[in-house]
């Protein structure tokens, strides 16, 4: 997606060679027109897969996931990082190592909203080591829901999470794949 790559080039800030900040259009301020194009790309990729549910993780996947849900006319479910008042019996949970915060979180999805009847498209803003996707796939496995694939806005291919998941047979569509990045030379795409 050329427009997305252009925005990453011009507005992205690389921190310490591993973190990309795209707060002007994706992770803090959000650009709904760009999100609409992103959602169209995911729709083009997965429109024949019978998707009837979109799943993401809070918080920064929610905006793109919501736009994608609009295209598929499907509900959008996000895994929560706090259990609120839902008990263990009423939710599926998975452990996720947070790349950006360097800690482990348990994420929860209510059993009410995910089950064997669901064909799930998993959406997230970034793919780095693949921990967030693995946690969401695990939640779908626990729910006996079928994962048709994942839609990722930015994959940091040099961290290889995507390669590992593809080798395991998962279908992953990433709209911008970064081969390398550094504070001095900026971002290079695959
Ligand atoms: P993974 O679980 O694949 O290691 O990392 C993906 C998750 O970490 C995403 O949900 C995303 O929120 C966050 N993340 C990973 N790398 C970056 C990054 O470079 N920039 C930002 N803004 N978030 C990232």
Tab-separated table of C-alpha atoms and ligand atoms in Angstrom:
chain	number	residue	atom	x	y	z
A	1	UNK	CA	0.000	0.000	0.000
A	2	UNK	CA	1.942	2.952	-1.326
A	3	UNK	CA	0.085	5.672	0.561
A	4	UNK	CA	0.691	3.897	3.863
A	5	UNK	CA	4.399	3.463	3.093
A	6	UNK	CA	4.645	7.140	2.203
A	7	UNK	CA	3.058	8.142	5.523
A	8	UNK	CA	5.469	5.858	7.411
A	9	UNK	CA	8.435	7.391	5.554
A	10	UNK	CA	7.430	10.980	6.127
A	11	UNK	CA	5.808	10.841	9.578
A	12	UNK	CA	7.318	7.773	11.291
A	13	UNK	CA	9.961	8.196	13.983
A	14	UNK	CA	12.374	5.387	14.725
A	15	UNK	CA	13.318	4.958	18.387
A	16	UNK	CA	16.435	2.928	19.169
A	17	UNK	CA	16.217	0.843	15.947
A	18	UNK	CA	13.324	-1.341	17.133
A	19	UNK	CA	10.329	0.866	17.867
A	20	UNK	CA	8.504	2.808	15.182
A	21	UNK	CA	6.289	5.648	16.355
A	22	UNK	CA	3.451	6.493	14.011
A	23	UNK	CA	1.413	8.538	16.442
A	24	UNK	CA	0.315	11.103	13.856
A	25	UNK	CA	-1.952	8.684	11.937
A	26	UNK	CA	-2.152	5.268	13.655
A	27	UNK	CA	-1.344	5.009	17.365
A	28	UNK	CA	-2.479	8.266	18.928
A	29	UNK	CA	-4.090	10.568	16.379
A	30	UNK	CA	-5.898	8.383	13.837
A	31	UNK	CA	-6.558	9.077	10.152
A	32	UNK	CA	-9.951	7.560	9.272
A	33	UNK	CA	-9.457	8.053	5.523
A	34	UNK	CA	-6.261	6.029	5.633
A	35	UNK	CA	-7.985	3.468	7.884
A	36	UNK	CA	-10.716	3.134	5.279
A	37	UNK	CA	-8.150	2.313	2.592
A	38	UNK	CA	-6.462	-0.162	4.938
A	39	UNK	CA	-9.804	-1.838	5.614
A	40	UNK	CA	-10.477	-2.047	1.857
A	41	UNK	CA	-7.160	-3.865	1.380
A	42	UNK	CA	-8.046	-6.383	4.100
A	43	UNK	CA	-11.476	-6.823	2.529
A	44	UNK	CA	-9.922	-7.473	-0.900
A	45	UNK	CA	-7.629	-10.107	0.630
A	46	UNK	CA	-10.203	-11.973	2.731
A	47	UNK	CA	-13.591	-11.249	1.134
A	48	UNK	CA	-14.102	-14.862	-0.013
A	49	UNK	CA	-13.279	-16.441	3.361
A	50	UNK	CA	-16.678	-16.177	5.022
A	51	UNK	CA	-15.405	-13.841	7.751
A	52	UNK	CA	-18.149	-13.189	10.308
A	53	UNK	CA	-16.055	-11.759	13.167
A	54	UNK	CA	-13.132	-9.384	13.540
A	55	UNK	CA	-10.846	-9.854	16.544
A	56	UNK	CA	-8.164	-7.467	17.786
A	57	UNK	CA	-6.400	-6.532	21.018
A	58	UNK	CA	-6.804	-3.303	22.931
A	59	UNK	CA	-5.990	-0.610	22.410
A	60	UNK	CA	-4.319	0.417	19.195
A	61	UNK	CA	-5.801	-2.279	16.938
A	62	UNK	CA	-9.352	-1.156	17.626
A	63	UNK	CA	-9.619	1.739	15.158
A	64	UNK	CA	-8.468	-0.256	12.118
A	65	UNK	CA	-10.449	-3.307	13.254
A	66	UNK	CA	-13.615	-1.239	13.468
A	67	UNK	CA	-13.216	0.086	9.915
A	68	UNK	CA	-12.541	-3.479	8.758
A	69	UNK	CA	-15.700	-4.673	10.503
A	70	UNK	CA	-17.631	-2.079	8.529
A	71	UNK	CA	-16.364	-3.545	5.228
A	72	UNK	CA	-17.193	-7.135	6.246
A	73	UNK	CA	-20.431	-6.075	7.975
A	74	UNK	CA	-19.189	-8.119	10.918
A	75	UNK	CA	-18.938	-7.369	14.650
A	76	UNK	CA	-15.582	-6.321	16.059
A	77	UNK	CA	-14.357	-7.956	19.245
A	78	UNK	CA	-11.279	-6.824	21.163
A	79	UNK	CA	-9.322	-8.822	23.723
A	80	UNK	CA	-9.232	-6.883	26.985
A	81	UNK	CA	-6.165	-6.432	29.119
A	82	UNK	CA	-8.161	-6.361	32.336
A	83	UNK	CA	-10.765	-8.883	33.289
A	84	UNK	CA	-13.250	-6.331	34.727
A	85	UNK	CA	-15.973	-8.325	36.478
A	86	UNK	CA	-15.989	-11.268	34.127
A	87	UNK	CA	-14.962	-14.480	35.935
A	88	UNK	CA	-12.529	-17.110	34.589
A	89	UNK	CA	-15.429	-19.389	33.719
A	90	UNK	CA	-16.967	-16.751	31.484
A	91	UNK	CA	-13.899	-15.791	29.488
A	92	UNK	CA	-11.118	-17.244	27.336
A	93	UNK	CA	-7.675	-15.954	28.217
A	94	UNK	CA	-4.119	-16.038	26.857
A	95	UNK	CA	-0.761	-14.695	28.000
A	96	UNK	CA	0.799	-12.055	25.773
A	97	UNK	CA	4.295	-10.630	26.124
A	98	UNK	CA	4.086	-6.925	25.358
A	99	UNK	CA	6.820	-5.857	22.966
A	100	UNK	CA	6.463	-2.144	23.624
A	101	UNK	CA	6.000	-2.323	27.399
A	102	UNK	CA	8.292	-5.299	28.126
A	103	UNK	CA	5.813	-7.056	30.430
A	104	UNK	CA	3.388	-9.987	30.285
A	105	UNK	CA	-0.341	-9.366	30.123
A	106	UNK	CA	-3.211	-11.778	30.320
A	107	UNK	CA	-5.855	-10.865	27.754
A	108	UNK	CA	-9.498	-11.879	27.965
A	109	UNK	CA	-12.420	-12.408	25.609
A	110	UNK	CA	-15.896	-13.170	26.895
A	111	UNK	CA	-17.242	-16.603	25.960
A	112	UNK	CA	-20.468	-14.901	24.949
A	113	UNK	CA	-18.921	-13.344	21.870
A	114	UNK	CA	-16.684	-16.053	20.387
A	115	UNK	CA	-17.531	-19.655	19.559
A	116	UNK	CA	-17.415	-22.507	17.011
A	117	UNK	CA	-19.740	-20.651	14.627
A	118	UNK	CA	-17.166	-17.878	14.116
A	119	UNK	CA	-14.791	-17.425	11.175
A	120	UNK	CA	-12.364	-14.873	12.496
A	121	UNK	CA	-10.139	-12.285	10.857
A	122	UNK	CA	-7.541	-11.094	13.380
A	123	UNK	CA	-6.422	-7.479	12.973
A	124	UNK	CA	-3.548	-5.596	14.605
A	125	UNK	CA	-1.573	-2.428	14.028
A	126	UNK	CA	1.931	-3.957	14.308
A	127	UNK	CA	3.497	-7.395	14.000
A	128	UNK	CA	6.912	-7.733	15.637
A	129	UNK	CA	7.734	-11.006	17.452
A	130	UNK	CA	4.238	-12.363	16.920
A	131	UNK	CA	3.230	-12.585	20.579
A	132	UNK	CA	-0.003	-10.613	20.253
A	133	UNK	CA	-1.147	-12.688	17.253
A	134	UNK	CA	-0.226	-15.935	19.010
A	135	UNK	CA	-2.346	-14.926	22.013
A	136	UNK	CA	-5.323	-14.061	19.806
A	137	UNK	CA	-4.970	-17.328	17.838
A	138	UNK	CA	-4.879	-19.201	21.163
A	139	UNK	CA	-8.099	-17.539	22.289
A	140	UNK	CA	-9.760	-18.613	19.014
A	141	UNK	CA	-8.472	-22.166	19.540
A	142	UNK	CA	-9.956	-22.265	23.041
A	143	UNK	CA	-13.271	-21.049	21.618
A	144	UNK	CA	-13.180	-23.573	18.717
A	145	UNK	CA	-13.475	-20.599	16.383
A	146	UNK	CA	-11.787	-20.783	12.982
A	147	UNK	CA	-9.069	-18.234	12.203
A	148	UNK	CA	-9.122	-17.423	8.489
A	149	UNK	CA	-6.063	-15.194	8.754
A	150	UNK	CA	-4.602	-11.972	10.065
A	151	UNK	CA	-4.479	-8.427	8.697
A	152	UNK	CA	-1.543	-6.347	9.903
A	153	UNK	CA	-0.920	-2.691	9.119
A	154	UNK	CA	2.865	-2.660	9.716
A	155	UNK	CA	5.041	-5.770	9.963
A	156	UNK	CA	8.585	-5.339	11.234
A	157	UNK	CA	9.838	-8.255	9.129
A	158	UNK	CA	13.307	-8.054	10.685
A	159	UNK	CA	11.836	-9.340	13.960
A	160	UNK	CA	10.624	-12.540	12.215
A	161	UNK	CA	7.384	-13.115	14.165
A	162	UNK	CA	5.479	-13.122	10.868
A	163	UNK	CA	7.852	-15.648	9.246
A	164	UNK	CA	7.405	-18.067	12.135
A	165	UNK	CA	3.620	-17.820	12.068
A	166	UNK	CA	3.528	-18.269	8.261
A	167	UNK	CA	5.752	-21.346	8.612
A	168	UNK	CA	3.174	-22.725	11.055
A	169	UNK	CA	0.581	-22.329	8.293
A	170	UNK	CA	-1.127	-19.080	9.267
A	171	UNK	CA	-2.252	-16.709	6.533
A	172	UNK	CA	-0.984	-13.203	7.282
A	173	UNK	CA	-1.512	-10.141	5.116
A	174	UNK	CA	0.743	-7.205	6.043
A	175	UNK	CA	0.275	-3.934	4.190
A	176	UNK	CA	3.750	-2.501	4.862
A	177	UNK	CA	6.685	-4.793	5.628
A	178	UNK	CA	9.786	-3.171	7.079
A	179	UNK	CA	13.108	-4.837	6.217
A	180	UNK	CA	15.216	-2.612	8.471
A	181	UNK	CA	15.102	0.701	10.260
A	182	UNK	CA	17.425	2.970	12.181
A	183	UNK	CA	17.387	6.444	13.655
A	184	UNK	CA	20.034	7.590	11.172
A	185	UNK	CA	18.755	5.992	7.940
A	186	UNK	CA	15.020	5.780	8.614
A	187	UNK	CA	12.805	2.972	7.348
A	188	UNK	CA	13.536	0.541	4.499
A	189	UNK	CA	10.713	-1.634	3.180
A	190	UNK	CA	10.986	-5.268	2.029
B	1	LIG	P1	4.409	-8.595	18.856
B	1	LIG	O1	3.407	-9.137	19.830
B	1	LIG	O2	4.197	-9.097	17.459
B	1	LIG	O3	5.824	-8.753	19.329
B	1	LIG	O4	4.175	-7.014	18.828
B	1	LIG	C1	2.986	-6.486	18.332
B	1	LIG	C2	2.297	-5.627	19.335
B	1	LIG	O5	3.219	-4.749	19.985
B	1	LIG	C3	1.264	-4.749	18.648
B	1	LIG	O6	0.007	-5.012	19.240
B	1	LIG	C4	1.715	-3.316	18.868
B	1	LIG	O7	0.753	-2.643	19.628
B	1	LIG	C5	3.015	-3.397	19.633
B	1	LIG	N1	4.197	-2.993	18.823
B	1	LIG	C6	5.219	-3.796	18.433
B	1	LIG	N2	6.162	-3.095	17.810
B	1	LIG	C7	5.743	-1.814	17.763
B	1	LIG	C8	6.311	-0.612	17.226
B	1	LIG	O8	7.406	-0.558	16.660
B	1	LIG	N3	5.567	0.525	17.362
B	1	LIG	C9	4.361	0.530	17.990
B	1	LIG	N4	3.700	1.696	18.060
B	1	LIG	N5	3.781	-0.593	18.515
B	1	LIG	C10	4.475	-1.755	18.408
